[in-house]
Coordinates of N, CA and C in Angstrom, one line a residue:
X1 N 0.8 -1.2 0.0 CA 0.0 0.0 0.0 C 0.9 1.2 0.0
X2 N 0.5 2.3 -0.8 CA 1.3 3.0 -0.7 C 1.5 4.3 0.4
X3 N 2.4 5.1 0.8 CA 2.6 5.5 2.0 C 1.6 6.9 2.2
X4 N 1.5 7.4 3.3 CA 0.4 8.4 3.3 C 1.1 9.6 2.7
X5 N 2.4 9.7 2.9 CA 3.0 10.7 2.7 C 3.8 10.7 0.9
X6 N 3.0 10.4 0.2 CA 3.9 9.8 -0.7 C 2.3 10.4 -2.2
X7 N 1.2 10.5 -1.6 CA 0.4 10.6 -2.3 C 0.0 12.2 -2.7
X8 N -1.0 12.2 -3.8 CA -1.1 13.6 -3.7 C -2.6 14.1 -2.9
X9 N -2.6 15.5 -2.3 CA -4.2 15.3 -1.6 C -5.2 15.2 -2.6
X10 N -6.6 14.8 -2.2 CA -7.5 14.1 -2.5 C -8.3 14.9 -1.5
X11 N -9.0 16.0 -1.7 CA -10.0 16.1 -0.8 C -11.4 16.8 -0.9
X12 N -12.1 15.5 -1.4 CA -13.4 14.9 -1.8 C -14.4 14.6 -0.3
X13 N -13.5 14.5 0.8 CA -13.8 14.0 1.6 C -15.3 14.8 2.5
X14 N -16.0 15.9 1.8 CA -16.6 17.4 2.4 C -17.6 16.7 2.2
X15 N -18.4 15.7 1.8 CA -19.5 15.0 1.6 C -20.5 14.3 3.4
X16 N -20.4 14.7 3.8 CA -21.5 14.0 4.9 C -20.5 13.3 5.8
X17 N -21.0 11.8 6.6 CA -19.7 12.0 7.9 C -19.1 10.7 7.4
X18 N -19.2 10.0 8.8 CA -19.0 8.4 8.7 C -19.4 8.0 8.1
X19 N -20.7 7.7 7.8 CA -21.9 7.1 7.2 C -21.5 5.3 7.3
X20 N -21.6 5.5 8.4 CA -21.1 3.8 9.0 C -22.3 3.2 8.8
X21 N -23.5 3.5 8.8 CA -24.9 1.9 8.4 C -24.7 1.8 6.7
X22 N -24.5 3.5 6.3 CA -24.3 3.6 4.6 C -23.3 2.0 3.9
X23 N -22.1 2.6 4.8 CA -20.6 2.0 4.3 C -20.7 0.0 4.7
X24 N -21.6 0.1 5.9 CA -21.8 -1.8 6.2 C -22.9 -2.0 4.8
X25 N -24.0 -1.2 4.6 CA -24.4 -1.6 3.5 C -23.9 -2.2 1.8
X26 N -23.6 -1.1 2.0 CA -22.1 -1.0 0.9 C -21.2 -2.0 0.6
X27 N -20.7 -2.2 2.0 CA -19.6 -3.4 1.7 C -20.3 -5.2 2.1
X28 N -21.5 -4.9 2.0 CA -22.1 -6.5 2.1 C -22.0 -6.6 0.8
X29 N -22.4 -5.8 -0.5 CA -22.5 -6.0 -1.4 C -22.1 -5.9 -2.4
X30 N -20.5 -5.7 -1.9 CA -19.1 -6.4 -2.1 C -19.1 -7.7 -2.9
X31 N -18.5 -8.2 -4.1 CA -18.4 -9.7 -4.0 C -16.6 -9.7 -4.5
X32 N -15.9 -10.6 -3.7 CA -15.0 -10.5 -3.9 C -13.9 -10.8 -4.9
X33 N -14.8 -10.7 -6.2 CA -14.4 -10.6 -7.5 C -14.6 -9.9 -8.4
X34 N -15.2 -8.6 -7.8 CA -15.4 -7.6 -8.7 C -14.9 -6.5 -8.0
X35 N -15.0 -5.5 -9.0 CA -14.7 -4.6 -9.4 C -15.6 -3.2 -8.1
X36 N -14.7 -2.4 -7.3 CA -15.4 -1.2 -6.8 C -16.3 -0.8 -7.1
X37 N -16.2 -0.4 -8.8 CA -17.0 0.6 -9.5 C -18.1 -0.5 -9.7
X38 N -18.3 -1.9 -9.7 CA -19.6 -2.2 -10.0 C -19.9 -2.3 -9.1
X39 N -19.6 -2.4 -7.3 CA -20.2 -2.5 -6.3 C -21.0 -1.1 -5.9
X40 N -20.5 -0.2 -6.5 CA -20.9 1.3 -6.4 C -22.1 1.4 -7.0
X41 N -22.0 0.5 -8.6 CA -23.5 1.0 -9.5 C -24.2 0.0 -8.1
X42 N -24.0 -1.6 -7.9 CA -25.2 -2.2 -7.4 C -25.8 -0.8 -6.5
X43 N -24.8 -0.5 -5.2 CA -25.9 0.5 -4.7 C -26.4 1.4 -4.9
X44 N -25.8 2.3 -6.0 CA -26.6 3.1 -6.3 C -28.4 2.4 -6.9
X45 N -28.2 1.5 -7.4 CA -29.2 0.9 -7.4 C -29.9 0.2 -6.9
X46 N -29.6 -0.4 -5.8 CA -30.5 -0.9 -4.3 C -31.0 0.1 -3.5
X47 N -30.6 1.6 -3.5 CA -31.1 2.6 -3.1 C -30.8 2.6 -1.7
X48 N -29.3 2.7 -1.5 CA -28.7 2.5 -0.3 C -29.1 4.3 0.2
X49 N -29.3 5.3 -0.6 CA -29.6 6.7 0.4 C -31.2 6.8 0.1
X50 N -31.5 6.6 0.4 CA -33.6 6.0 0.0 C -34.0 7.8 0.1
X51 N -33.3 8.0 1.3 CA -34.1 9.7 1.2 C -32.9 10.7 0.8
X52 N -32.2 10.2 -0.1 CA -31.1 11.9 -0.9 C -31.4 11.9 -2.3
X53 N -31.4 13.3 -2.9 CA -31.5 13.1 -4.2 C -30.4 12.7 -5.0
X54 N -30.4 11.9 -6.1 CA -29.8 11.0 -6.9 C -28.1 11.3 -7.1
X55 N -28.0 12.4 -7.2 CA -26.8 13.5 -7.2 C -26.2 13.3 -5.7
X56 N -26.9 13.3 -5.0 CA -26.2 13.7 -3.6 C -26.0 11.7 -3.1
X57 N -26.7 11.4 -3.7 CA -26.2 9.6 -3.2 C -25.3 9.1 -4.2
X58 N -25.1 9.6 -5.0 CA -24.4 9.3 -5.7 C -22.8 9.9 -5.5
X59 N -22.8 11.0 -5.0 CA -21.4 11.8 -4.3 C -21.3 10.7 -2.8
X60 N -22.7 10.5 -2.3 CA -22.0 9.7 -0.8 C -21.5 8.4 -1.0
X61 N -22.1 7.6 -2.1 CA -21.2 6.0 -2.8 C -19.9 6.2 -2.8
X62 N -19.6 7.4 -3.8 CA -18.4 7.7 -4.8 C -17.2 7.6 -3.6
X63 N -17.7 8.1 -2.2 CA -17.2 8.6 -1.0 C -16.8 7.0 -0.4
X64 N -17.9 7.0 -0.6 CA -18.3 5.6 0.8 C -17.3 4.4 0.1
X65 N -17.2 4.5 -0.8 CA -16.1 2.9 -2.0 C -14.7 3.6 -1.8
X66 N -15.0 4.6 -2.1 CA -13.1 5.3 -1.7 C -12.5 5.2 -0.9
X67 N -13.4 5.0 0.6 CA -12.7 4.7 1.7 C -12.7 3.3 1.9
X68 N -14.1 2.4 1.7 CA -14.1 0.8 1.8 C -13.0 0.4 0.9
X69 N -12.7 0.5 0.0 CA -11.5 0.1 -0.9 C -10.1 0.0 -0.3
X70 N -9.7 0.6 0.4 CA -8.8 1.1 1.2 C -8.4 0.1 2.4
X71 N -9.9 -0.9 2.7 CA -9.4 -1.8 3.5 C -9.1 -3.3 3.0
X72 N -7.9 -4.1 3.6 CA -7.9 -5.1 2.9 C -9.0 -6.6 3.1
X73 N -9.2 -7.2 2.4 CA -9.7 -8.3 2.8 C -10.5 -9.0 4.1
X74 N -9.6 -8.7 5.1 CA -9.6 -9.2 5.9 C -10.3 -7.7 6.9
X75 N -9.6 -6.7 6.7 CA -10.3 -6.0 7.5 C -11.6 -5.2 7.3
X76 N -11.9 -6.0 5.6 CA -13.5 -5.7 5.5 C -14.6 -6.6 5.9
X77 N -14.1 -8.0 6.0 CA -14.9 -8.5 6.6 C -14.9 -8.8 7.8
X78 N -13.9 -7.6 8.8 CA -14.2 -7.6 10.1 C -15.0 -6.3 10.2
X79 N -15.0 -5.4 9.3 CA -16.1 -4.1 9.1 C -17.4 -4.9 9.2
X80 N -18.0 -5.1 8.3 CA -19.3 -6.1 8.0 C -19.6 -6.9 9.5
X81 N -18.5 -7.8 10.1 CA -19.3 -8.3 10.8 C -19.1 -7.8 12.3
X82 N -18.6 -6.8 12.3 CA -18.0 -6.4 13.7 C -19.3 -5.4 14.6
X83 N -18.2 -5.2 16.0 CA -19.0 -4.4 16.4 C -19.0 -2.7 15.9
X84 N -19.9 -2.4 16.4 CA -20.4 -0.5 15.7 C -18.9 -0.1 16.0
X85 N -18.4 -0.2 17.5 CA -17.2 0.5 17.7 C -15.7 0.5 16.8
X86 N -16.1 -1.1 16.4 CA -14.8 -1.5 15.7 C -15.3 -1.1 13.9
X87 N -16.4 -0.9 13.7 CA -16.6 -0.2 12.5 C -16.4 1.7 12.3
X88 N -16.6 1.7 13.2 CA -16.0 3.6 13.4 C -14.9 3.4 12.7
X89 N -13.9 2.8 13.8 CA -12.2 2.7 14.2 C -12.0 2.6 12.5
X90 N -12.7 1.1 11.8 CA -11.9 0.7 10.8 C -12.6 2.0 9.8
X91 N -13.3 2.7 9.7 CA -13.4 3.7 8.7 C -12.9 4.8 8.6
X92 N -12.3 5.1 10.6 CA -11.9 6.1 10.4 C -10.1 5.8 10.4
X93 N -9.5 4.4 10.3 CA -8.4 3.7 9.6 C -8.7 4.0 7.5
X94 N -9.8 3.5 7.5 CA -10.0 3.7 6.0 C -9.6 5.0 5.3
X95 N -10.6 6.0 5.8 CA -10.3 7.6 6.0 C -8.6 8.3 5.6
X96 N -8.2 7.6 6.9 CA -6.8 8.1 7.1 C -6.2 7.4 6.0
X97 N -6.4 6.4 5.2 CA -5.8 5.8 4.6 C -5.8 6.6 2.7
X98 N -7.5 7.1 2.4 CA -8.1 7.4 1.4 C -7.2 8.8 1.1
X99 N -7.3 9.3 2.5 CA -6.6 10.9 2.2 C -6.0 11.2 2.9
X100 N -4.6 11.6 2.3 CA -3.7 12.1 2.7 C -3.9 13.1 3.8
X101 N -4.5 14.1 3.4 CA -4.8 15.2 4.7 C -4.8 14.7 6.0
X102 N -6.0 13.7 5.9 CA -6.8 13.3 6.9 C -5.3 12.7 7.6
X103 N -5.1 11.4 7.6 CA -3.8 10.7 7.8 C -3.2 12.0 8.4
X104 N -2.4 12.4 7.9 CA -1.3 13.5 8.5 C -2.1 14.3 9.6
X105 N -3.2 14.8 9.3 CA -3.8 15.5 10.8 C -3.7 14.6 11.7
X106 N -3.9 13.3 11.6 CA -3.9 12.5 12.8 C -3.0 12.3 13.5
X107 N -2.4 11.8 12.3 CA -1.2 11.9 13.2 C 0.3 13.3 13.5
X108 N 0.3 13.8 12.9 CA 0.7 15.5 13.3 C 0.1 16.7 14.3
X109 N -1.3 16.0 14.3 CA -1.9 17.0 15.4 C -2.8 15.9 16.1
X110 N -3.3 15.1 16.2 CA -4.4 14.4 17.0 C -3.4 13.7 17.8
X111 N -2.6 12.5 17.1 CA -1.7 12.3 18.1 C -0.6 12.3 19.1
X112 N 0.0 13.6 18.1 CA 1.4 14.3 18.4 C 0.4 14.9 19.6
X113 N -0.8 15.6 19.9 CA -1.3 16.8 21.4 C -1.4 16.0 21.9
X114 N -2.4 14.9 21.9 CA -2.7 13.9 22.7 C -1.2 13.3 23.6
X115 N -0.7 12.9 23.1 CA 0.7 12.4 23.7 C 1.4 13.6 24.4
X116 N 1.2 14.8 23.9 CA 1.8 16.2 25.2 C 1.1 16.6 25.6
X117 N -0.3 15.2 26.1 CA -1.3 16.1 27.5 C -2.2 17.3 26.6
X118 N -2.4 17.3 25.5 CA -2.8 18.6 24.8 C -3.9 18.3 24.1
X119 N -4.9 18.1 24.9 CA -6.1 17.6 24.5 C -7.6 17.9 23.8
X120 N -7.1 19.4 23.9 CA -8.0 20.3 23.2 C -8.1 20.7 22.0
X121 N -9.0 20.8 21.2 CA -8.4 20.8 19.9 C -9.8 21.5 19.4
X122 N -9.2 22.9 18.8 CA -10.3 23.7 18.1 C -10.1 24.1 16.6
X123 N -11.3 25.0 16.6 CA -10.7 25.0 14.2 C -9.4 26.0 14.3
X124 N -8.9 26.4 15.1 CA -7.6 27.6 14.9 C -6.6 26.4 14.5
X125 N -6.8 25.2 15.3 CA -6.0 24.0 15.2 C -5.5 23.4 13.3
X126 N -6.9 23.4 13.2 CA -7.4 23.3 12.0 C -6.6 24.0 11.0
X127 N -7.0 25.4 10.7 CA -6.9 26.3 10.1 C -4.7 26.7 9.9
X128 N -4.1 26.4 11.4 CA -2.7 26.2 11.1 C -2.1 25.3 10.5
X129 N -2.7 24.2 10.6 CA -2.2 23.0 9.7 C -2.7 23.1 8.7
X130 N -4.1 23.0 8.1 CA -4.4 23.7 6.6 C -3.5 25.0 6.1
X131 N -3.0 25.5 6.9 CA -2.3 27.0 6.2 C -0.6 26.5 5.4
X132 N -0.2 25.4 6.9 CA 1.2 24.8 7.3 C 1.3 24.2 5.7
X133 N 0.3 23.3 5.3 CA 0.2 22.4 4.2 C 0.1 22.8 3.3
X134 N -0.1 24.2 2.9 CA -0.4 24.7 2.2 C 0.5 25.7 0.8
X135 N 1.6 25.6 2.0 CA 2.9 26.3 1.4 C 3.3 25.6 0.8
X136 N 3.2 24.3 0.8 CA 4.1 23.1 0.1 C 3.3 22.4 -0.8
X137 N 1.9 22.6 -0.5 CA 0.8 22.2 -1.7 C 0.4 23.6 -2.5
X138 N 0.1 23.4 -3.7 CA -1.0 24.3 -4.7 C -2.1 24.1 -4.6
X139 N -2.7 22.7 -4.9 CA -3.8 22.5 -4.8 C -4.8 22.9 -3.3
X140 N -3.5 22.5 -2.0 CA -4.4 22.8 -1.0 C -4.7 24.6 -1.2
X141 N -3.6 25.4 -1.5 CA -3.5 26.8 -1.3 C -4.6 27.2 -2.3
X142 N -5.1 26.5 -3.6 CA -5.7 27.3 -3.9 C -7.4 27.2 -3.4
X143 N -7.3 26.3 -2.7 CA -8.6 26.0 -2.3 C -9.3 27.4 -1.7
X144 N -10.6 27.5 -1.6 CA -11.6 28.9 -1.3 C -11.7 28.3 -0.1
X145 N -12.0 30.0 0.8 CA -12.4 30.2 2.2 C -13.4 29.0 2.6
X146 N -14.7 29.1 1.5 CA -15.8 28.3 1.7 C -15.7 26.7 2.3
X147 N -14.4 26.3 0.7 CA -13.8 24.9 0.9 C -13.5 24.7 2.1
X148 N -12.6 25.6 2.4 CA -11.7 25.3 3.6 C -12.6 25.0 4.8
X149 N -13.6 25.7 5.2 CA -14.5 26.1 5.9 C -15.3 24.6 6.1
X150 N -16.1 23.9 4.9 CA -16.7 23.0 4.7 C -15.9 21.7 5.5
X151 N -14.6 21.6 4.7 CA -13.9 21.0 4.9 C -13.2 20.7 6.6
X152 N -13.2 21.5 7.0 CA -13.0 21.7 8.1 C -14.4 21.3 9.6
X153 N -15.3 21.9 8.8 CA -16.7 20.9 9.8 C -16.6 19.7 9.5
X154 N -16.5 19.0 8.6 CA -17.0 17.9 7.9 C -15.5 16.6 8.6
X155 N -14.5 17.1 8.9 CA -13.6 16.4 9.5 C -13.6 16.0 11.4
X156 N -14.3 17.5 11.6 CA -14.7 17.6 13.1 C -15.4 16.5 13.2
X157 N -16.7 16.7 12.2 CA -17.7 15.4 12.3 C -17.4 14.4 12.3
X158 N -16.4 13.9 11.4 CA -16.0 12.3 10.9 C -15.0 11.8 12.9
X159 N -14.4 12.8 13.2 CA -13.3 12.4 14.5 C -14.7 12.2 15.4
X160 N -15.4 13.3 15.6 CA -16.6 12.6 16.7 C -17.6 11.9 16.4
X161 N -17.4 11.4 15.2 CA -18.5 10.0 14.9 C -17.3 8.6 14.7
X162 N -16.1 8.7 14.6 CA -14.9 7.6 14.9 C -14.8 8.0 16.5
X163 N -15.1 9.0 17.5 CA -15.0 9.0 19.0 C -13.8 9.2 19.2
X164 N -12.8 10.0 18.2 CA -11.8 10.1 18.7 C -11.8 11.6 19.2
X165 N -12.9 12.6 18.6 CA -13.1 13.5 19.7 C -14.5 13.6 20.2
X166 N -14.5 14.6 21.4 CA -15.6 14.4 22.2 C -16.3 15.2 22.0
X167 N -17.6 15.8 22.2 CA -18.3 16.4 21.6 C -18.2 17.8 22.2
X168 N -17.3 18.1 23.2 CA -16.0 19.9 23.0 C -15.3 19.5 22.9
X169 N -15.0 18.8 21.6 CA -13.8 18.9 21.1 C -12.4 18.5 21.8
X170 N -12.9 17.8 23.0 CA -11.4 17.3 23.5 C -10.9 16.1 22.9
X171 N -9.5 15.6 22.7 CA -9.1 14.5 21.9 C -9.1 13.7 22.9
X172 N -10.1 12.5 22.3 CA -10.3 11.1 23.2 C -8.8 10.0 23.1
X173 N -8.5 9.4 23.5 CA -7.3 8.3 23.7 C -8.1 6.9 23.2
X174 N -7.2 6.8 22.1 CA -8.0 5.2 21.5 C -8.2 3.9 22.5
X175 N -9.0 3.3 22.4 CA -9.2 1.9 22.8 C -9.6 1.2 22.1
X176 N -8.6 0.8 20.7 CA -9.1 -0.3 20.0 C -9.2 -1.5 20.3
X177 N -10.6 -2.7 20.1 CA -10.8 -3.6 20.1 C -9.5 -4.2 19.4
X178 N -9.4 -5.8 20.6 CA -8.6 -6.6 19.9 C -8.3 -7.1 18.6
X179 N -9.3 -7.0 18.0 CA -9.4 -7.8 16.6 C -9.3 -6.5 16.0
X180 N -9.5 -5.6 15.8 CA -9.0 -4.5 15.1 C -7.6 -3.7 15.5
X181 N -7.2 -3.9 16.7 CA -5.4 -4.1 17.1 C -4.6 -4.3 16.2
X182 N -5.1 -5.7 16.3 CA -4.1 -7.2 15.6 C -3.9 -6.7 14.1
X183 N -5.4 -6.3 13.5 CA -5.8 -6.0 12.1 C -4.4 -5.3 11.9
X184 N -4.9 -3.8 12.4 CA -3.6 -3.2 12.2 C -2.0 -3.7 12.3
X185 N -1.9 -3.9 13.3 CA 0.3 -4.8 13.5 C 0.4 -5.6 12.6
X186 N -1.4 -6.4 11.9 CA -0.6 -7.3 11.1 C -0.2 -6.8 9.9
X187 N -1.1 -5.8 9.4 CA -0.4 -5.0 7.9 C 0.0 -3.3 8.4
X188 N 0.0 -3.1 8.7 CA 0.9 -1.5 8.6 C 0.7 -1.1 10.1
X189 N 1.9 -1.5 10.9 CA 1.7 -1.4 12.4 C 2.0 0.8 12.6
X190 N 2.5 0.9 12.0 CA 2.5 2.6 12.1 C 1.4 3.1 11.9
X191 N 0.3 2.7 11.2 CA -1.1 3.3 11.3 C -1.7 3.2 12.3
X192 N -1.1 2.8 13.1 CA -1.8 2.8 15.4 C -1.3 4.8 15.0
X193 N -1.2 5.5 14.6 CA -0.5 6.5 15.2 C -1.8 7.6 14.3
X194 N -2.6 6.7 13.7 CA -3.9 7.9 13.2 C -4.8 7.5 14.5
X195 N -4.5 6.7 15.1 CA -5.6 6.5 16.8 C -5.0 7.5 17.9
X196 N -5.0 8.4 18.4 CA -4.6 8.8 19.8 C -4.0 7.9 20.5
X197 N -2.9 8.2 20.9 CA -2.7 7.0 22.1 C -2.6 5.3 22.0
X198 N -3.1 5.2 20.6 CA -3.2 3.6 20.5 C -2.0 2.7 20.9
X199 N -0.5 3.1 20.3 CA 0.3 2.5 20.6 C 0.8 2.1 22.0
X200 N 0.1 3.0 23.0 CA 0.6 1.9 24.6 C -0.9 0.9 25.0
X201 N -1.9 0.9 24.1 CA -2.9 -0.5 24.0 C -1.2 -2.0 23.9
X202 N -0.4 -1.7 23.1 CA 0.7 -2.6 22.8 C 1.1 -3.4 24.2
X203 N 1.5 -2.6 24.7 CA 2.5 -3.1 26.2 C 0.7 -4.3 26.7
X204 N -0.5 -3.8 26.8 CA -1.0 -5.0 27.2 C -1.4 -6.3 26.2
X205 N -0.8 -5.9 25.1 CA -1.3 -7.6 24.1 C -0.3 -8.1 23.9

């Protein structure tokens, strides 16, 4: 897989939150010989957003496969059958994985404060590290007030529907389920570092 830091940004991500009942729906109907893009038309055609218009369910699939894609084999069919908590975790593992941004906030500001006691976390937070990334991206810099703005609620959302923040905004400390632990050490043990805190869960397994 390739590395977080190695890709270009991607940030599509302004679409609605988790959508964790969306994304389990989604990935039942998965078959493990096909192709994304036809698992995308099935839902768009089983009518996985029953109340959005066709346009706007159609942007949350496009969303919802970009991140399910992202997980391997094994950790989709611990998505599907797992519990709600360990479906957060793995989407917002997905997430971090789909986009770059996302990834690097985690771990450059969610984890790096967390670990110096620095638990609070507001859009000023936000807004320096969008600025930081900015200088060294085009694409992020040329992005509008508005984007940035959207973009910026829409990520708050996604951390307090994964529970890695609290609902003022303080950064929660991971407690991933065992089986989603393991998931991670077994393919890319450095991705504990988009969880808060996850890596001293280690010292007890």
């Amino acid at each position: 897989m390739e590395g977080v830091g190695q890709r270009s940004y991607l940030m599509s991500f302004g679409t609605g939150g988790l959508f964790i009942n969306e994304s389990a729906a989604v990935a039942r109907l998965h078959a493990a010989d096909e192709s994304w893009d036809a698992t995308a038309a099935k839902a768009r055609l089983s009518g996985a957003f029953p109340v959005r218009k066709a346009s706007s369910a159609q942007r949350s699939i496009r969303e919802i496969v970009n991140r399910l894609k992202h997980l391997s084999t094994d950790e989709l069919a611990l998505f599907i059958e797992g519990e709600r908590s360990e479906q957060a975790a793995l989407l917002w593992l997905a997430s971090c994985r789909a986009y770059r941004f996302i990834g690097e906030f985690a771990v450059e500001v969610l984890n790096e404060r967390f670990l110096l006691l620095r638990t609070d976390l507001t859009y000023d937070d936000f807004d320096i590290f969008m600025a930081a990334k900015a200088e060294w991206s085009p694409k992020l810099a040329d992005l509008s007030d508005t984007t940035r703005t959207k973009l910026r609620a829409v990520l708050f959302r996604l951390m307090r529907e994964a529970e890695i923040l609290s609902p003022d905004h303080q950064i929660r400390g991971a407690l991933l389920s065992p089986r989603v632990l393991a998931a991670i050490q077994t393919g890319y043990p450095d991705e504990l570092r988009f969880f808060p805190g996850a890596e001293r869960q280690l010292g007890g397994n």
